[in-house]
Amino acid sequence: MTEDSFDKKDDFNLRDFLPYLLNRAAEESSLEFQKVYKDRYGMLRTEWRVLFHLGNYGGMTAKEIGDRAKIHKTKISRAVRKLEHRRYLSRTRSETDRRVELLQLTTPGQSVYHELRGIAEQYDAKLAGKFSKDETALLRKMLRRLAHMG
Amino acid sequence: MTEDSFDKKDDFNLRDFLPYLLNRAAEESSLEFQKVYKDRYGMLRTEWRVLFHLGNYGGMTAKEIGDRAKIHKTKISRAVRKLEHRRYLSRTRSETDRRVELLQLTTPGQSVYHELRGIAEQYDAKLAGKFSKDETALLRKMLRRLAHMG
DNA sequence: ACTTGTTAGTTACAAAATCAACTATTATCC
DNA sequence: GGATAATAGTTGATTTTGTAACTAACAAGT
């Protein structure tokens, strides 16, 4: 009748709450890479993601990037415009469906992608190096599952 | 001399890049809980975090919350103001150092915290249920390490 | 052919985050 | 004690995001 702070096993700890923990780990582990694409290339998060999608998977449409990366179309639209202004990518209207445009990295865009990818690889290795090979593999697997990235 | 796409083991895959993977998992796993504190309580991410810090660890200052949660002081300041307007917390100026103010949940604030904490517990269990007990324990451990929450 | 619905992408406006500058108070050091 | 620096917290200007409405093109049903 008085208090429920007693009946309930008060074992909740914010530090262990998965959404919180995942966010903290994501933020912390993004900082160093962010410094590179932001300070050195003046890019925003959505911009390097778009760049990487095109660099990693080849030319595709804005819609496809949005679906793959779960980024809203307005964010994609603005990122694409900025990357286009910097001549990192080009648009080509589809002949068969004139609503769609194929996005492709230009030569400078590819070279920026390669540079950033190299840094990403190194940084990923550094993070992965905190754990054993098996642990890291399991971590990636679990994260993919949580992210619905099968 | 021609291309380095050949010399380099081109095994980089964005889907496995830890900062990306962590962000995707964090976003995805926060959605459902976000719906609750946002749609049902009209709270922002920083607001529930402040609420939970006070609810979980007891009264403390804005500075302390910021340090613990790695949230910038302007975000804290605005979140605190909003929570105060809703009468979820009270401020008490310290007598010994009049720059500082002790933040504490009010009774309604505590009750909202308890409700949200219950939902958080359930949701955490649901996420954890995707894996074995050992796997989940390892995941939390690794995330704490990545988040520097040792 | 022609209304109705969908889809790709953009734009406009509101909400929120970021960054710098500010006030008020306490600490340091000469 | 008084100048200088440091700290807690707030405010304002700018940037970025989120939401809704919009255009243009295609699809489907009648």
Short mmCIF file of C-alpha atoms (C1' of nucleotides) in Angstrom, two decimals:
data_model
loop_
_atom_site.label_atom_id
_atom_site.label_comp_id
_atom_site.label_asym_id
_atom_site.label_seq_id
_atom_site.Cartn_x
_atom_site.Cartn_y
_atom_site.Cartn_z
CA MET A 1 0.00 0.00 0.00
CA THR A 2 2.85 2.33 0.77
CA GLU A 3 5.62 2.03 -1.78
CA ASP A 4 6.44 -0.12 -4.73
CA SER A 5 10.13 0.65 -4.49
CA PHE A 6 10.23 -2.32 -2.17
CA ASP A 7 8.23 -5.01 -3.94
CA LYS A 8 9.99 -4.38 -7.23
CA LYS A 9 13.45 -5.74 -7.65
CA ASP A 10 15.06 -2.39 -8.21
CA ASP A 11 17.82 -3.75 -10.36
CA PHE A 12 17.36 -1.45 -13.30
CA ASN A 13 20.49 0.36 -14.19
CA LEU A 14 20.56 2.96 -16.91
CA ARG A 15 24.11 1.99 -17.74
CA ASP A 16 22.93 -1.42 -18.86
CA PHE A 17 19.86 -0.37 -20.78
CA LEU A 18 20.61 -1.55 -24.29
CA PRO A 19 19.25 1.40 -26.28
CA TYR A 20 21.22 3.75 -24.06
CA LEU A 21 24.33 1.63 -24.13
CA LEU A 22 24.13 1.24 -27.90
CA ASN A 23 23.75 4.98 -28.37
CA ARG A 24 26.65 5.76 -26.11
CA ALA A 25 28.87 3.20 -27.82
CA ALA A 26 27.79 4.44 -31.25
CA GLU A 27 28.50 8.07 -30.39
CA GLU A 28 31.80 7.35 -28.75
CA SER A 29 33.01 5.06 -31.48
CA SER A 30 32.03 7.52 -34.19
CA LEU A 31 33.86 10.51 -32.75
CA GLU A 32 37.28 9.79 -34.16
CA PHE A 33 36.05 8.98 -37.64
CA GLN A 34 33.71 11.95 -37.54
CA LYS A 35 36.64 14.23 -36.88
CA VAL A 36 38.13 13.10 -40.19
CA TYR A 37 35.16 13.45 -42.49
CA LYS A 38 33.98 16.58 -40.75
CA ASP A 39 37.10 18.58 -40.01
CA ARG A 40 39.15 17.35 -42.94
CA TYR A 41 36.49 17.01 -45.61
CA GLY A 42 33.73 19.28 -44.31
CA MET A 43 31.22 16.47 -44.62
CA LEU A 44 28.16 15.66 -42.60
CA ARG A 45 27.17 12.23 -41.39
CA THR A 46 24.62 11.70 -44.12
CA GLU A 47 27.13 12.86 -46.70
CA TRP A 48 29.80 10.31 -45.95
CA ARG A 49 27.14 7.66 -45.76
CA VAL A 50 25.89 8.51 -49.22
CA LEU A 51 29.46 8.69 -50.48
CA PHE A 52 30.22 5.30 -48.99
CA HIS A 53 27.11 3.71 -50.38
CA LEU A 54 27.99 4.83 -53.86
CA GLY A 55 31.65 3.96 -53.43
CA ASN A 56 31.02 0.64 -51.83
CA TYR A 57 28.07 -0.63 -53.82
CA GLY A 58 28.37 1.33 -57.05
CA GLY A 59 25.95 3.72 -58.71
CA MET A 60 22.40 3.71 -57.49
CA THR A 61 19.44 6.03 -57.04
CA ALA A 62 18.66 8.24 -54.06
CA LYS A 63 15.74 5.99 -53.24
CA GLU A 64 17.95 2.93 -53.10
CA ILE A 65 20.43 4.62 -50.79
CA GLY A 66 17.62 5.70 -48.55
CA ASP A 67 16.21 2.19 -48.36
CA ARG A 68 19.55 0.55 -47.72
CA ALA A 69 20.77 3.05 -45.16
CA LYS A 70 17.38 3.86 -43.66
CA ILE A 71 17.87 7.56 -44.23
CA HIS A 72 14.94 9.84 -44.96
CA LYS A 73 14.66 11.10 -48.51
CA THR A 74 14.96 14.75 -47.57
CA LYS A 75 18.27 14.11 -45.89
CA ILE A 76 19.47 12.18 -48.91
CA SER A 77 18.30 14.95 -51.22
CA ARG A 78 20.31 17.57 -49.37
CA ALA A 79 23.38 15.37 -49.03
CA VAL A 80 23.31 14.57 -52.74
CA ARG A 81 23.04 18.24 -53.66
CA LYS A 82 26.04 19.09 -51.50
CA LEU A 83 28.11 16.22 -52.85
CA GLU A 84 27.16 17.26 -56.36
CA HIS A 85 28.27 20.85 -55.74
CA ARG A 86 31.62 19.50 -54.63
CA ARG A 87 31.78 17.44 -57.81
CA TYR A 88 31.95 14.23 -55.86
CA LEU A 89 29.03 12.72 -57.69
CA SER A 90 27.02 13.09 -60.88
CA ARG A 91 23.36 12.56 -61.64
CA THR A 92 22.02 10.92 -64.76
CA ARG A 93 18.32 10.87 -65.43
CA SER A 94 17.03 7.48 -66.32
CA GLU A 95 15.69 7.24 -69.87
CA THR A 96 13.15 4.63 -68.99
CA ASP A 97 11.78 6.38 -65.89
CA ARG A 98 12.37 10.09 -65.90
CA ARG A 99 11.57 10.51 -62.20
CA VAL A 100 14.66 8.55 -61.27
CA GLU A 101 18.27 9.62 -61.44
CA LEU A 102 21.32 7.43 -61.24
CA LEU A 103 23.94 8.72 -58.83
CA GLN A 104 27.57 7.90 -59.46
CA LEU A 105 30.82 9.01 -57.90
CA THR A 106 33.04 11.14 -60.09
CA THR A 107 36.78 10.52 -60.21
CA PRO A 108 37.47 12.99 -57.38
CA GLY A 109 34.56 11.53 -55.50
CA GLN A 110 36.06 8.07 -55.81
CA SER A 111 39.41 9.28 -54.62
CA VAL A 112 37.89 10.87 -51.54
CA TYR A 113 35.99 7.67 -50.98
CA HIS A 114 39.17 5.62 -51.19
CA GLU A 115 40.95 7.86 -48.74
CA LEU A 116 38.10 7.76 -46.25
CA ARG A 117 37.67 4.05 -46.72
CA GLY A 118 41.32 3.52 -45.84
CA ILE A 119 40.87 5.52 -42.67
CA ALA A 120 37.66 3.66 -41.90
CA GLU A 121 39.44 0.32 -42.28
CA GLN A 122 42.22 1.35 -39.96
CA TYR A 123 39.80 2.71 -37.43
CA ASP A 124 37.61 -0.35 -37.57
CA ALA A 125 40.66 -2.51 -36.98
CA LYS A 126 41.55 -0.38 -33.99
CA LEU A 127 38.10 -0.79 -32.49
CA ALA A 128 38.00 -4.50 -33.29
CA GLY A 129 41.42 -4.84 -31.69
CA LYS A 130 39.91 -4.22 -28.29
CA PHE A 131 38.44 -7.72 -28.40
CA SER A 132 39.26 -11.17 -29.59
CA LYS A 133 38.48 -12.20 -33.15
CA ASP A 134 35.59 -14.34 -32.01
CA GLU A 135 34.18 -11.67 -29.79
CA THR A 136 34.33 -9.09 -32.57
CA ALA A 137 32.66 -11.44 -35.00
CA LEU A 138 29.91 -12.11 -32.50
CA LEU A 139 29.52 -8.40 -31.81
CA ARG A 140 29.04 -7.62 -35.49
CA LYS A 141 26.56 -10.44 -35.81
CA MET A 142 24.54 -9.23 -32.86
CA LEU A 143 24.60 -5.64 -34.03
CA ARG A 144 23.43 -6.66 -37.50
CA ARG A 145 20.58 -8.50 -35.86
CA LEU A 146 19.64 -5.54 -33.69
CA ALA A 147 19.87 -3.25 -36.69
CA HIS A 148 17.70 -5.58 -38.76
CA MET A 149 20.53 -5.84 -41.25
CA GLY A 150 20.21 -9.60 -41.36
CA MET B 1 51.22 2.11 -61.46
CA THR B 2 47.71 1.93 -62.80
CA GLU B 3 45.21 1.11 -60.10
CA ASP B 4 45.25 0.28 -56.46
CA SER B 5 41.86 -1.41 -56.59
CA PHE B 6 43.89 -4.50 -57.41
CA ASP B 7 46.76 -4.44 -54.92
CA LYS B 8 44.45 -3.70 -52.02
CA LYS B 9 42.34 -6.47 -50.64
CA ASP B 10 39.05 -4.82 -51.38
CA ASP B 11 37.25 -6.49 -48.53
CA PHE B 12 35.85 -3.39 -46.92
CA ASN B 13 32.15 -3.58 -46.44
CA LEU B 14 30.19 -0.68 -45.08
CA ARG B 15 27.76 -3.10 -43.45
CA ASP B 16 30.52 -4.35 -41.18
CA PHE B 17 32.08 -1.01 -40.30
CA LEU B 18 31.64 -0.83 -36.54
CA PRO B 19 30.74 2.85 -36.18
CA TYR B 20 28.13 2.43 -38.90
CA LEU B 21 26.84 -0.82 -37.49
CA LEU B 22 26.68 0.60 -34.00
CA ASN B 23 24.77 3.63 -35.18
CA ARG B 24 22.30 1.57 -37.13
CA ALA B 25 21.75 -0.78 -34.20
CA ALA B 26 21.40 2.15 -31.82
CA GLU B 27 18.87 3.93 -34.01
CA GLU B 28 16.86 0.83 -34.68
CA SER B 29 16.81 -0.32 -31.07
CA SER B 30 15.82 3.12 -29.82
CA LEU B 31 12.81 3.55 -32.08
CA GLU B 32 10.30 1.64 -30.03
CA PHE B 33 11.26 3.23 -26.74
CA GLN B 34 11.43 6.63 -28.38
CA LYS B 35 7.83 6.25 -29.48
CA VAL B 36 6.84 5.94 -25.83
CA TYR B 37 8.67 8.88 -24.32
CA LYS B 38 8.04 11.05 -27.35
CA ASP B 39 4.47 10.33 -28.38
CA ARG B 40 3.16 9.46 -24.94
CA TYR B 41 5.09 11.90 -22.76
CA GLY B 42 6.14 14.55 -25.28
CA MET B 43 9.74 14.17 -24.23
CA LEU B 44 12.95 14.56 -26.15
CA ARG B 45 15.91 12.22 -26.01
CA THR B 46 17.87 14.48 -23.70
CA GLU B 47 14.86 14.89 -21.47
CA TRP B 48 14.30 11.23 -20.72
CA ARG B 49 18.01 10.85 -20.20
CA VAL B 50 18.05 13.62 -17.61
CA LEU B 51 14.93 12.18 -16.01
CA PHE B 52 16.52 8.75 -15.85
CA HIS B 53 19.77 10.02 -14.43
CA LEU B 54 17.94 11.74 -11.62
CA GLY B 55 15.58 8.83 -11.11
CA ASN B 56 18.26 6.21 -11.28
CA TYR B 57 21.10 7.85 -9.41
CA GLY B 58 19.27 10.39 -7.28
CA GLY B 59 19.58 14.15 -7.13
CA MET B 60 22.59 15.72 -8.75
CA THR B 61 23.64 18.87 -10.55
CA ALA B 62 23.36 19.62 -14.25
CA LYS B 63 27.10 19.43 -14.53
CA GLU B 64 27.18 15.95 -13.08
CA ILE B 65 24.50 14.73 -15.45
CA GLY B 66 26.41 16.20 -18.34
CA ASP B 67 29.61 14.48 -17.30
CA ARG B 68 28.01 11.14 -16.69
CA ALA B 69 25.89 11.09 -19.82
CA LYS B 70 28.30 13.00 -22.03
CA ILE B 71 25.65 15.54 -22.94
CA HIS B 72 26.52 19.15 -23.66
CA LYS B 73 25.57 21.66 -21.02
CA THR B 74 23.28 23.67 -23.32
CA LYS B 75 21.26 20.58 -24.06
CA ILE B 76 21.05 19.80 -20.36
CA SER B 77 20.05 23.36 -19.55
CA ARG B 78 17.16 23.30 -21.99
CA ALA B 79 16.05 19.83 -20.97
CA VAL B 80 16.10 20.82 -17.31
CA ARG B 81 14.04 23.90 -18.00
CA LYS B 82 11.42 21.87 -19.82
CA LEU B 83 11.28 19.22 -17.13
CA GLU B 84 10.97 21.95 -14.54
CA HIS B 85 8.06 23.55 -16.40
CA ARG B 86 6.33 20.20 -16.35
CA ARG B 87 7.00 19.99 -12.61
CA TYR B 88 8.99 16.80 -13.05
CA LEU B 89 11.97 18.23 -11.22
CA SER B 90 12.92 20.98 -8.80
CA ARG B 91 16.05 23.06 -8.45
CA THR B 92 17.71 23.97 -5.20
CA ARG B 93 20.59 26.38 -5.12
CA SER B 94 23.51 25.13 -3.15
CA GLU B 95 24.29 27.19 -0.07
CA THR B 96 27.99 26.47 -0.21
CA ASP B 97 28.43 27.23 -3.92
CA ARG B 98 25.77 29.46 -5.32
CA ARG B 99 26.61 28.70 -8.94
CA VAL B 100 25.42 25.16 -8.50
CA GLU B 101 21.90 23.87 -8.21
CA LEU B 102 20.79 20.48 -7.05
CA LEU B 103 18.25 18.87 -9.34
CA GLN B 104 15.74 16.45 -7.91
CA LEU B 105 12.69 14.68 -9.25
CA THR B 106 9.38 15.79 -7.81
CA THR B 107 6.75 13.24 -6.91
CA PRO B 108 5.10 13.40 -10.34
CA GLY B 109 8.55 13.27 -11.90
CA GLN B 110 9.32 10.11 -9.99
CA SER B 111 6.09 8.54 -11.03
CA VAL B 112 6.79 9.26 -14.69
CA TYR B 113 10.26 7.88 -14.18
CA HIS B 114 8.87 4.70 -12.69
CA GLU B 115 6.46 4.22 -15.55
CA LEU B 116 9.13 4.77 -18.15
CA ARG B 117 11.58 2.60 -16.31
CA GLY B 118 9.08 -0.24 -16.33
CA ILE B 119 8.70 0.10 -20.06
CA ALA B 120 12.45 0.33 -20.48
CA GLU B 121 12.93 -2.87 -18.49
CA GLN B 122 10.43 -4.72 -20.61
CA TYR B 123 11.91 -3.42 -23.81
CA ASP B 124 15.42 -4.25 -22.73
CA ALA B 125 14.31 -7.78 -21.92
CA LYS B 126 12.77 -8.04 -25.35
CA LEU B 127 16.00 -6.97 -27.03
CA ALA B 128 18.10 -9.17 -24.79
CA GLY B 129 15.78 -12.05 -25.59
CA LYS B 130 17.12 -12.16 -29.11
CA PHE B 131 20.30 -13.71 -27.77
CA SER B 132 21.47 -16.13 -25.12
CA LYS B 133 22.18 -14.91 -21.60
CA ASP B 134 25.91 -15.23 -22.15
CA GLU B 135 25.81 -13.45 -25.47
CA THR B 136 23.81 -10.58 -24.02
CA ALA B 137 26.16 -10.24 -21.10
CA LEU B 138 29.11 -10.16 -23.46
CA LEU B 139 27.38 -7.64 -25.68
CA ARG B 140 26.79 -5.27 -22.77
CA LYS B 141 30.36 -5.68 -21.66
CA MET B 142 31.72 -4.90 -25.11
CA LEU B 143 29.42 -1.92 -25.53
CA ARG B 144 30.45 -0.51 -22.17
CA ARG B 145 34.03 -0.84 -23.26
CA LEU B 146 33.39 0.87 -26.60
CA ALA B 147 31.45 3.60 -24.85
CA HIS B 148 34.24 4.07 -22.32
CA MET B 149 31.79 3.29 -19.59
CA GLY B 150 34.17 0.73 -18.17
"C1'" DA C 1 -8.45 8.74 -72.83
"C1'" DC C 2 -9.01 10.14 -67.95
"C1'" DT C 3 -9.53 10.15 -63.20
"C1'" DT C 4 -7.16 8.20 -59.15
"C1'" DG C 5 -3.27 6.58 -56.87
"C1'" DT C 6 1.87 5.96 -56.32
"C1'" DT C 7 6.51 6.99 -56.57
"C1'" DA C 8 11.10 9.91 -56.89
"C1'" DG C 9 12.70 13.77 -55.51
"C1'" DT C 10 12.53 18.83 -53.95
"C1'" DT C 11 11.23 22.72 -51.19
"C1'" DA C 12 9.38 25.39 -47.23
"C1'" DC C 13 8.65 25.91 -42.56
"C1'" DA C 14 9.09 24.39 -37.72
"C1'" DA C 15 11.83 21.99 -34.25
"C1'" DA C 16 16.13 20.85 -32.41
"C1'" DA C 17 21.19 20.66 -32.11
"C1'" DT C 18 25.56 23.13 -32.27
"C1'" DC C 19 28.70 26.77 -31.22
"C1'" DA C 20 30.02 31.11 -29.29
"C1'" DA C 21 29.28 34.57 -26.26
"C1'" DC C 22 27.41 35.92 -22.01
"C1'" DT C 23 26.34 36.37 -16.55
"C1'" DA C 24 27.24 35.18 -12.04
"C1'" DT C 25 29.95 33.04 -8.76
"C1'" DT C 26 34.06 30.90 -6.84
"C1'" DA C 27 39.10 29.80 -6.97
"C1'" DT C 28 43.96 31.19 -7.70
"C1'" DC C 29 47.89 33.77 -7.31
"C1'" DC C 30 50.55 37.95 -6.88
"C1'" DG D 1 42.79 42.52 -1.12
"C1'" DG D 2 42.42 42.75 -6.03
"C1'" DA D 3 43.32 41.23 -10.63
"C1'" DT D 4 42.90 36.99 -13.36
"C1'" DA D 5 41.30 32.75 -14.43
"C1'" DA D 6 38.14 28.99 -13.98
"C1'" DT D 7 33.42 26.98 -13.37
"C1'" DA D 8 28.04 26.42 -13.52
"C1'" DG D 9 24.68 27.57 -16.06
"C1'" DT D 10 22.00 30.48 -19.59
"C1'" DT D 11 21.06 32.83 -23.90
"C1'" DG D 12 21.34 33.95 -28.89
"C1'" DA D 13 22.73 33.14 -33.61
"C1'" DT D 14 23.64 29.66 -37.01
"C1'" DT D 15 23.26 25.05 -38.79
"C1'" DT D 16 21.03 20.79 -39.25
"C1'" DT D 17 17.12 17.91 -38.86
"C1'" DG D 18 12.16 16.68 -39.10
"C1'" DT D 19 7.56 17.18 -41.04
"C1'" DA D 20 4.39 18.36 -44.46
"C1'" DA D 21 3.29 19.94 -48.62
"C1'" DC D 22 4.59 20.18 -53.17
"C1'" DT D 23 6.05 18.98 -58.42
"C1'" DA D 24 6.78 15.84 -61.93
"C1'" DA D 25 6.45 11.44 -63.81
"C1'" DC D 26 4.53 6.98 -64.07
"C1'" DA D 27 0.82 3.13 -63.12
"C1'" DA D 28 -3.80 1.19 -62.84
"C1'" DG D 29 -8.55 0.91 -63.37
"C1'" DT D 30 -12.43 2.20 -65.64
#
